[in-house]
PDB file of C-alpha atoms and ligand atoms in Angstrom:
ATOM      1  CA  MET A   1      22.520 -17.641  28.905  1.00  0.00           C
ATOM      2  CA  ASN A   2      20.125 -15.401  30.792  1.00  0.00           C
ATOM      3  CA  ILE A   3      16.643 -16.062  29.328  1.00  0.00           C
ATOM      4  CA  PRO A   4      13.692 -14.302  30.954  1.00  0.00           C
ATOM      5  CA  GLU A   5      10.658 -16.220  32.185  1.00  0.00           C
ATOM      6  CA  LYS A   6       8.155 -14.039  30.283  1.00  0.00           C
ATOM      7  CA  LEU A   7       8.670 -15.003  26.641  1.00  0.00           C
ATOM      8  CA  PRO A   8       6.678 -13.915  23.570  1.00  0.00           C
ATOM      9  CA  VAL A   9       4.325 -16.479  22.042  1.00  0.00           C
ATOM     10  CA  HIS A  10       5.095 -15.038  18.609  1.00  0.00           C
ATOM     11  CA  VAL A  11       8.353 -13.264  17.813  1.00  0.00           C
ATOM     12  CA  THR A  12       8.951 -11.755  14.398  1.00  0.00           C
ATOM     13  CA  PHE A  13      12.076 -10.413  12.710  1.00  0.00           C
ATOM     14  CA  ILE A  14      12.788  -7.764  10.110  1.00  0.00           C
ATOM     15  CA  MET A  15      16.190  -9.058   9.021  1.00  0.00           C
ATOM     16  CA  ASP A  16      17.983  -5.906   7.936  1.00  0.00           C
ATOM     17  CA  GLY A  17      21.619  -5.043   7.249  1.00  0.00           C
ATOM     18  CA  ASN A  18      22.834  -7.994   5.158  1.00  0.00           C
ATOM     19  CA  GLY A  19      24.131  -5.730   2.402  1.00  0.00           C
ATOM     20  CA  ARG A  20      25.960  -3.433   4.837  1.00  0.00           C
ATOM     21  CA  TRP A  21      27.480  -6.426   6.636  1.00  0.00           C
ATOM     22  CA  ALA A  22      28.967  -7.626   3.351  1.00  0.00           C
ATOM     23  CA  ARG A  23      30.088  -4.188   2.211  1.00  0.00           C
ATOM     24  CA  GLU A  24      31.922  -3.598   5.504  1.00  0.00           C
ATOM     25  CA  ARG A  25      33.958  -6.690   4.680  1.00  0.00           C
ATOM     26  CA  GLY A  26      34.571  -5.767   1.044  1.00  0.00           C
ATOM     27  CA  MET A  27      32.305  -8.583  -0.115  1.00  0.00           C
ATOM     28  CA  GLU A  28      29.382  -8.642  -2.527  1.00  0.00           C
ATOM     29  CA  ARG A  29      25.962  -7.890  -0.982  1.00  0.00           C
ATOM     30  CA  VAL A  30      24.736 -11.415  -1.598  1.00  0.00           C
ATOM     31  CA  ARG A  31      27.371 -12.813   0.807  1.00  0.00           C
ATOM     32  CA  GLY A  32      25.466 -10.973   3.524  1.00  0.00           C
ATOM     33  CA  HIS A  33      22.279 -12.816   2.608  1.00  0.00           C
ATOM     34  CA  LEU A  34      24.111 -16.126   2.729  1.00  0.00           C
ATOM     35  CA  GLU A  35      25.435 -15.346   6.205  1.00  0.00           C
ATOM     36  CA  GLY A  36      21.932 -14.165   7.137  1.00  0.00           C
ATOM     37  CA  VAL A  37      20.612 -17.671   6.596  1.00  0.00           C
ATOM     38  CA  SER A  38      22.916 -18.859   9.400  1.00  0.00           C
ATOM     39  CA  SER A  39      21.316 -16.264  11.677  1.00  0.00           C
ATOM     40  CA  VAL A  40      17.854 -17.570  10.749  1.00  0.00           C
ATOM     41  CA  ARG A  41      19.016 -21.069  11.689  1.00  0.00           C
ATOM     42  CA  ALA A  42      20.529 -19.874  14.996  1.00  0.00           C
ATOM     43  CA  VAL A  43      17.319 -18.044  15.914  1.00  0.00           C
ATOM     44  CA  MET A  44      15.193 -21.042  14.937  1.00  0.00           C
ATOM     45  CA  GLU A  45      17.290 -23.353  17.114  1.00  0.00           C
ATOM     46  CA  ALA A  46      17.057 -20.927  20.029  1.00  0.00           C
ATOM     47  CA  CYS A  47      13.247 -20.794  19.687  1.00  0.00           C
ATOM     48  CA  VAL A  48      13.104 -24.594  19.775  1.00  0.00           C
ATOM     49  CA  GLU A  49      15.400 -24.702  22.821  1.00  0.00           C
ATOM     50  CA  TRP A  50      13.582 -21.950  24.742  1.00  0.00           C
ATOM     51  CA  GLY A  51      10.084 -23.148  23.896  1.00  0.00           C
ATOM     52  CA  ILE A  52       8.877 -20.220  21.768  1.00  0.00           C
ATOM     53  CA  LYS A  53       5.841 -21.312  19.724  1.00  0.00           C
ATOM     54  CA  TYR A  54       5.922 -18.975  16.695  1.00  0.00           C
ATOM     55  CA  ALA A  55       8.911 -17.355  14.968  1.00  0.00           C
ATOM     56  CA  SER A  56       8.429 -15.411  11.762  1.00  0.00           C
ATOM     57  CA  PHE A  57      10.845 -13.751   9.359  1.00  0.00           C
ATOM     58  CA  TYR A  58      10.382 -11.018   6.755  1.00  0.00           C
ATOM     59  CA  ALA A  59      12.477 -12.765   4.104  1.00  0.00           C
ATOM     60  CA  PHE A  60      11.348 -10.904   0.971  1.00  0.00           C
ATOM     61  CA  SER A  61       8.958  -7.982   0.625  1.00  0.00           C
ATOM     62  CA  GLU A  62       6.794  -7.107  -2.359  1.00  0.00           C
ATOM     63  CA  GLU A  63       9.053  -4.030  -2.714  1.00  0.00           C
ATOM     64  CA  ASN A  64      12.184  -6.237  -2.860  1.00  0.00           C
ATOM     65  CA  TRP A  65      11.125  -7.353  -6.371  1.00  0.00           C
ATOM     66  CA  SER A  66      12.483  -4.059  -7.653  1.00  0.00           C
ATOM     67  CA  ARG A  67      16.048  -4.804  -6.504  1.00  0.00           C
ATOM     68  CA  PRO A  68      18.577  -5.616  -9.269  1.00  0.00           C
ATOM     69  CA  GLU A  69      17.557  -8.764 -11.139  1.00  0.00           C
ATOM     70  CA  GLN A  70      20.743 -10.547 -10.131  1.00  0.00           C
ATOM     71  CA  GLU A  71      20.133 -10.007  -6.400  1.00  0.00           C
ATOM     72  CA  VAL A  72      16.484 -11.095  -6.678  1.00  0.00           C
ATOM     73  CA  GLY A  73      17.579 -14.230  -8.534  1.00  0.00           C
ATOM     74  CA  TYR A  74      20.214 -14.974  -5.916  1.00  0.00           C
ATOM     75  CA  LEU A  75      17.763 -14.534  -3.038  1.00  0.00           C
ATOM     76  CA  MET A  76      15.187 -16.838  -4.644  1.00  0.00           C
ATOM     77  CA  GLU A  77      17.847 -19.470  -5.271  1.00  0.00           C
ATOM     78  CA  LEU A  78      19.126 -19.104  -1.708  1.00  0.00           C
ATOM     79  CA  MET A  79      15.611 -19.481  -0.344  1.00  0.00           C
ATOM     80  CA  MET A  80      15.075 -22.642  -2.342  1.00  0.00           C
ATOM     81  CA  LYS A  81      18.415 -24.223  -1.388  1.00  0.00           C
ATOM     82  CA  SER A  82      18.107 -23.279   2.285  1.00  0.00           C
ATOM     83  CA  LEU A  83      14.581 -24.621   2.560  1.00  0.00           C
ATOM     84  CA  LYS A  84      15.429 -27.915   0.897  1.00  0.00           C
ATOM     85  CA  GLY A  85      18.560 -28.229   3.064  1.00  0.00           C
ATOM     86  CA  GLU A  86      16.570 -27.763   6.275  1.00  0.00           C
ATOM     87  CA  TYR A  87      14.142 -30.644   5.760  1.00  0.00           C
ATOM     88  CA  SER A  88      15.739 -32.865   8.406  1.00  0.00           C
ATOM     89  CA  THR A  89      16.223 -29.942  10.838  1.00  0.00           C
ATOM     90  CA  PHE A  90      12.486 -29.268  10.627  1.00  0.00           C
ATOM     91  CA  MET A  91      11.560 -32.917  11.129  1.00  0.00           C
ATOM     92  CA  ASP A  92      14.097 -33.590  13.908  1.00  0.00           C
ATOM     93  CA  ASN A  93      12.983 -30.512  15.835  1.00  0.00           C
ATOM     94  CA  ASP A  94       9.222 -30.916  15.285  1.00  0.00           C
ATOM     95  CA  VAL A  95       9.091 -27.597  13.375  1.00  0.00           C
ATOM     96  CA  ARG A  96       6.064 -26.737  11.241  1.00  0.00           C
ATOM     97  CA  LEU A  97       6.873 -24.483   8.276  1.00  0.00           C
ATOM     98  CA  LEU A  98       4.482 -21.906   6.842  1.00  0.00           C
ATOM     99  CA  VAL A  99       5.216 -19.569   3.939  1.00  0.00           C
ATOM    100  CA  LEU A 100       2.960 -16.522   3.653  1.00  0.00           C
ATOM    101  CA  GLY A 101       2.754 -13.876   0.965  1.00  0.00           C
ATOM    102  CA  ASN A 102       1.869 -13.348  -2.657  1.00  0.00           C
ATOM    103  CA  ARG A 103       2.773 -16.856  -3.793  1.00  0.00           C
ATOM    104  CA  ALA A 104       1.623 -16.155  -7.368  1.00  0.00           C
ATOM    105  CA  ARG A 105       4.792 -14.102  -7.918  1.00  0.00           C
ATOM    106  CA  LEU A 106       7.159 -16.930  -6.924  1.00  0.00           C
ATOM    107  CA  SER A 107       8.619 -19.296  -9.499  1.00  0.00           C
ATOM    108  CA  ARG A 108       7.064 -22.680 -10.122  1.00  0.00           C
ATOM    109  CA  PRO A 109      10.039 -24.667  -8.695  1.00  0.00           C
ATOM    110  CA  LEU A 110      10.155 -22.510  -5.562  1.00  0.00           C
ATOM    111  CA  ASN A 111       6.408 -22.901  -5.065  1.00  0.00           C
ATOM    112  CA  ALA A 112       6.779 -26.656  -5.521  1.00  0.00           C
ATOM    113  CA  ALA A 113       9.584 -26.851  -2.924  1.00  0.00           C
ATOM    114  CA  ILE A 114       7.503 -24.771  -0.501  1.00  0.00           C
ATOM    115  CA  ASP A 115       4.416 -26.953  -1.034  1.00  0.00           C
ATOM    116  CA  TYR A 116       6.475 -30.052  -0.370  1.00  0.00           C
ATOM    117  CA  LEU A 117       8.007 -28.761   2.895  1.00  0.00           C
ATOM    118  CA  VAL A 118       4.817 -27.190   4.187  1.00  0.00           C
ATOM    119  CA  GLY A 119       3.000 -30.473   3.519  1.00  0.00           C
ATOM    120  CA  ALA A 120       5.724 -32.620   5.084  1.00  0.00           C
ATOM    121  CA  THR A 121       5.861 -30.535   8.281  1.00  0.00           C
ATOM    122  CA  LYS A 122       2.162 -29.777   8.681  1.00  0.00           C
ATOM    123  CA  ASP A 123       1.569 -32.099  11.638  1.00  0.00           C
ATOM    124  CA  ASN A 124       4.687 -31.056  13.560  1.00  0.00           C
ATOM    125  CA  LYS A 125       3.742 -29.700  16.963  1.00  0.00           C
ATOM    126  CA  GLY A 126       6.771 -27.730  18.185  1.00  0.00           C
ATOM    127  CA  LEU A 127       7.801 -24.375  16.779  1.00  0.00           C
ATOM    128  CA  THR A 128       5.819 -22.861  13.903  1.00  0.00           C
ATOM    129  CA  MET A 129       8.351 -21.168  11.658  1.00  0.00           C
ATOM    130  CA  ILE A 130       6.853 -18.637   9.251  1.00  0.00           C
ATOM    131  CA  LEU A 131       8.589 -17.119   6.267  1.00  0.00           C
ATOM    132  CA  PHE A 132       7.025 -14.023   4.751  1.00  0.00           C
ATOM    133  CA  LEU A 133       7.884 -14.172   1.079  1.00  0.00           C
ATOM    134  CA  SER A 134       6.716 -11.662  -1.488  1.00  0.00           C
ATOM    135  CA  TYR A 135       4.701 -10.133   1.321  1.00  0.00           C
ATOM    136  CA  SER A 136       3.594  -6.652   2.193  1.00  0.00           C
ATOM    137  CA  GLY A 137       1.132  -5.494   4.811  1.00  0.00           C
ATOM    138  CA  GLN A 138      -0.844  -3.341   2.372  1.00  0.00           C
ATOM    139  CA  TRP A 139      -1.102  -6.221  -0.096  1.00  0.00           C
ATOM    140  CA  ASP A 140      -2.340  -8.467   2.731  1.00  0.00           C
ATOM    141  CA  ILE A 141      -5.019  -6.001   3.863  1.00  0.00           C
ATOM    142  CA  SER A 142      -6.181  -5.483   0.245  1.00  0.00           C
ATOM    143  CA  GLN A 143      -6.465  -9.164  -0.551  1.00  0.00           C
ATOM    144  CA  ALA A 144      -8.268  -9.740   2.766  1.00  0.00           C
ATOM    145  CA  ALA A 145     -10.719  -6.875   2.129  1.00  0.00           C
ATOM    146  CA  LEU A 146     -11.559  -8.174  -1.345  1.00  0.00           C
ATOM    147  CA  ARG A 147     -12.227 -11.704  -0.114  1.00  0.00           C
ATOM    148  CA  MET A 148     -14.165 -10.475   2.905  1.00  0.00           C
ATOM    149  CA  ALA A 149     -16.392  -8.305   0.686  1.00  0.00           C
ATOM    150  CA  ALA A 150     -16.977 -11.194  -1.724  1.00  0.00           C
ATOM    151  CA  GLU A 151     -18.049 -13.456   1.132  1.00  0.00           C
ATOM    152  CA  GLY A 152     -19.866 -10.791   3.146  1.00  0.00           C
ATOM    153  CA  GLY A 153     -17.576 -11.475   6.100  1.00  0.00           C
ATOM    154  CA  LYS A 154     -17.030  -9.076   9.038  1.00  0.00           C
ATOM    155  CA  ASP A 155     -13.766  -9.944  10.745  1.00  0.00           C
ATOM    156  CA  ILE A 156     -10.807  -8.954   8.543  1.00  0.00           C
ATOM    157  CA  SER A 157      -8.277 -10.898  10.643  1.00  0.00           C
ATOM    158  CA  LYS A 158      -9.903 -14.110   9.370  1.00  0.00           C
ATOM    159  CA  TYR A 159      -8.965 -13.163   5.792  1.00  0.00           C
ATOM    160  CA  LEU A 160      -5.397 -11.999   6.332  1.00  0.00           C
ATOM    161  CA  VAL A 161      -2.752 -14.558   5.376  1.00  0.00           C
ATOM    162  CA  THR A 162      -1.998 -14.848   9.092  1.00  0.00           C
ATOM    163  CA  ALA A 163      -5.521 -16.092   9.959  1.00  0.00           C
ATOM    164  CA  GLY A 164      -5.294 -18.433  12.945  1.00  0.00           C
ATOM    165  CA  ILE A 165      -1.790 -17.293  13.924  1.00  0.00           C
ATOM    166  CA  PRO A 166      -1.502 -15.159  17.071  1.00  0.00           C
ATOM    167  CA  ASP A 167      -0.430 -11.561  16.408  1.00  0.00           C
ATOM    168  CA  PRO A 168       3.277 -10.977  17.107  1.00  0.00           C
ATOM    169  CA  ASP A 169       4.082 -10.046  20.702  1.00  0.00           C
ATOM    170  CA  LEU A 170       7.563  -8.882  19.796  1.00  0.00           C
ATOM    171  CA  LEU A 171       9.047  -7.474  16.591  1.00  0.00           C
ATOM    172  CA  VAL A 172      12.835  -7.215  16.344  1.00  0.00           C
ATOM    173  CA  ARG A 173      14.401  -5.118  13.602  1.00  0.00           C
ATOM    174  CA  THR A 174      18.151  -5.220  13.142  1.00  0.00           C
ATOM    175  CA  SER A 175      20.656  -2.731  11.676  1.00  0.00           C
ATOM    176  CA  GLY A 176      19.489   0.439  13.401  1.00  0.00           C
ATOM    177  CA  GLU A 177      16.557   1.238  11.082  1.00  0.00           C
ATOM    178  CA  LYS A 178      13.420   2.159  12.992  1.00  0.00           C
ATOM    179  CA  ARG A 179      10.460   1.601  10.726  1.00  0.00           C
ATOM    180  CA  ILE A 180       7.832  -1.013   9.845  1.00  0.00           C
ATOM    181  CA  SER A 181       8.520  -1.067   6.057  1.00  0.00           C
ATOM    182  CA  ASN A 182       5.092  -2.330   5.021  1.00  0.00           C
ATOM    183  CA  TYR A 183       5.350  -5.490   7.137  1.00  0.00           C
ATOM    184  CA  MET A 184       2.413  -6.855   9.193  1.00  0.00           C
ATOM    185  CA  LEU A 185       0.567  -3.535   9.420  1.00  0.00           C
ATOM    186  CA  TRP A 186      -2.678  -4.888  10.866  1.00  0.00           C
ATOM    187  CA  GLN A 187      -1.156  -7.573  13.063  1.00  0.00           C
ATOM    188  CA  THR A 188       1.365  -5.331  14.865  1.00  0.00           C
ATOM    189  CA  ALA A 189      -1.261  -3.063  16.457  1.00  0.00           C
ATOM    190  CA  TYR A 190      -0.079  -3.984  19.991  1.00  0.00           C
ATOM    191  CA  THR A 191       3.295  -5.538  19.234  1.00  0.00           C
ATOM    192  CA  GLU A 192       6.331  -4.473  21.250  1.00  0.00           C
ATOM    193  CA  PHE A 193       9.200  -3.218  19.060  1.00  0.00           C
ATOM    194  CA  VAL A 194      12.871  -3.804  19.782  1.00  0.00           C
ATOM    195  CA  PHE A 195      15.423  -2.108  17.535  1.00  0.00           C
ATOM    196  CA  THR A 196      19.053  -3.128  17.610  1.00  0.00           C
ATOM    197  CA  ASP A 197      22.079  -1.754  15.778  1.00  0.00           C
ATOM    198  CA  THR A 198      23.405  -5.287  15.211  1.00  0.00           C
ATOM    199  CA  LEU A 199      23.340  -6.231  11.525  1.00  0.00           C
ATOM    200  CA  TRP A 200      21.278  -9.347  10.754  1.00  0.00           C
ATOM    201  CA  PRO A 201      24.256 -11.627   9.884  1.00  0.00           C
ATOM    202  CA  ASP A 202      25.666 -10.863  13.375  1.00  0.00           C
ATOM    203  CA  PHE A 203      22.330 -11.448  15.121  1.00  0.00           C
ATOM    204  CA  ARG A 204      22.712 -14.766  16.905  1.00  0.00           C
ATOM    205  CA  LYS A 205      21.576 -16.371  20.191  1.00  0.00           C
ATOM    206  CA  GLU A 206      23.218 -13.813  22.489  1.00  0.00           C
ATOM    207  CA  GLU A 207      21.614 -10.843  20.654  1.00  0.00           C
ATOM    208  CA  PHE A 208      18.279 -12.655  20.583  1.00  0.00           C
ATOM    209  CA  ALA A 209      18.452 -13.275  24.347  1.00  0.00           C
ATOM    210  CA  ALA A 210      19.127  -9.547  24.872  1.00  0.00           C
ATOM    211  CA  ALA A 211      16.028  -8.672  22.785  1.00  0.00           C
ATOM    212  CA  LEU A 212      13.959 -11.085  24.875  1.00  0.00           C
ATOM    213  CA  ARG A 213      15.173  -9.443  28.093  1.00  0.00           C
ATOM    214  CA  GLU A 214      14.188  -6.046  26.712  1.00  0.00           C
ATOM    215  CA  TYR A 215      10.745  -7.456  25.822  1.00  0.00           C
ATOM    216  CA  ALA A 216      10.324  -8.964  29.311  1.00  0.00           C
ATOM    217  CA  SER A 217      10.979  -5.543  30.866  1.00  0.00           C
ATOM    218  CA  ARG A 218       8.102  -3.909  28.940  1.00  0.00           C
ATOM    219  CA  ASP A 219       4.759  -3.213  30.571  1.00  0.00           C
ATOM    220  CA  ARG A 220       2.069  -4.282  28.087  1.00  0.00           C
ATOM    221  CA  ARG A 221      -1.308  -2.681  28.743  1.00  0.00           C
ATOM    222  CA  PHE A 222      -3.056  -3.058  25.371  1.00  0.00           C
ATOM    223  CA  GLY A 223      -4.537   0.434  25.737  1.00  0.00           C
ATOM    224  CA  LYS A 224      -6.045  -0.354  29.118  1.00  0.00           C
ATOM    225  CA  VAL A 225      -5.224   0.838  32.645  1.00  0.00           C
ATOM    226  CA  LYS A 226      -3.576  -1.678  34.931  1.00  0.00           C
TER     227      LYS A 226
HETATM  228  C1  FPP B 301      17.679  -7.085   4.202  1.00  0.00           C
HETATM  229  O1  FPP B 301      19.033  -6.700   4.159  1.00  0.00           O
HETATM  230  C2  FPP B 301      17.526  -8.503   3.928  1.00  0.00           C
HETATM  231  C3  FPP B 301      16.836  -9.060   2.880  1.00  0.00           C
HETATM  232  C4  FPP B 301      16.100  -8.244   1.898  1.00  0.00           C
HETATM  233  C5  FPP B 301      16.797 -10.521   2.655  1.00  0.00           C
HETATM  234  C6  FPP B 301      16.719 -11.370   3.887  1.00  0.00           C
HETATM  235  C7  FPP B 301      16.726 -12.782   3.488  1.00  0.00           C
HETATM  236  C8  FPP B 301      17.511 -13.740   4.041  1.00  0.00           C
HETATM  237  C9  FPP B 301      18.439 -13.515   5.183  1.00  0.00           C
HETATM  238  C10 FPP B 301      17.411 -15.130   3.489  1.00  0.00           C
HETATM  239  C11 FPP B 301      16.420 -15.883   4.312  1.00  0.00           C
HETATM  240  C12 FPP B 301      16.308 -17.247   3.821  1.00  0.00           C
HETATM  241  C13 FPP B 301      15.585 -18.198   4.457  1.00  0.00           C
HETATM  242  C14 FPP B 301      15.489 -19.538   3.918  1.00  0.00           C
HETATM  243  C15 FPP B 301      14.896 -17.900   5.718  1.00  0.00           C
HETATM  244  P1  FPP B 301      19.467  -5.596   3.095  1.00  0.00           P
HETATM  245  O2  FPP B 301      19.909  -6.303   1.875  1.00  0.00           O
HETATM  246  O3  FPP B 301      18.357  -4.613   2.915  1.00  0.00           O
HETATM  247  O4  FPP B 301      20.684  -4.938   3.824  1.00  0.00           O
HETATM  248  P2  FPP B 301      21.147  -3.430   3.684  1.00  0.00           P
HETATM  249  O5  FPP B 301      20.048  -2.577   4.249  1.00  0.00           O
HETATM  250  O6  FPP B 301      22.398  -3.396   4.519  1.00  0.00           O
HETATM  251  O7  FPP B 301      21.408  -3.176   2.229  1.00  0.00           O
END
């Protein structure tokens, strides 16, 4: 596979199009989410293989809570099962797991499973894999502003849930939608965006490599003159 030399330190994904993928096949929407987990695994393995340090995934937004109860329940269950099932993949591949978002809204068993995996992988030194769960960019900025004011701090990035994590260099959104959907609003100030028509369940190594080639062709100036 043709992988460019210039790779992002942090690549992030808005995994869109699971429902449409399922509908196109006459299946229930949730089958798309299930298949989407295989794409997350494929992307994670590619990051390990290609030496990318941070990969993050918008797995569930604050707005997603207002989807039908059955779909929300399925997604939470899927998250829990997938995370538990990946324990040995994380350990074997030296992957550190982080879960960021409004954890207070997650169920007690899901929070317990997350705590266990985050704790077990905390000293792993390879890829940092981040799941954004019950997250929204506006929520993050609000909670950061409140804590910063309470402490009299000055640098908001130290209070965002992503404190200490480099801002994403590349954001990939699948399924042809071209918007940020209340994701990392602060952190994407200078992120490069790649939009692809591929639906998330079809987004595998080959599509990822293509997004990386597109990223490598961009001229990043961070508002300066070169
Ligand atoms: C968007 O597609 C996708 C989601 C809201 C859920 C994404 C979550 C996963 C793939 C599970 C991840 C699990 C782990 C453990 C990482 P959509 O339903 O909005 O699709 P549509 O726009 O076609 O309806």
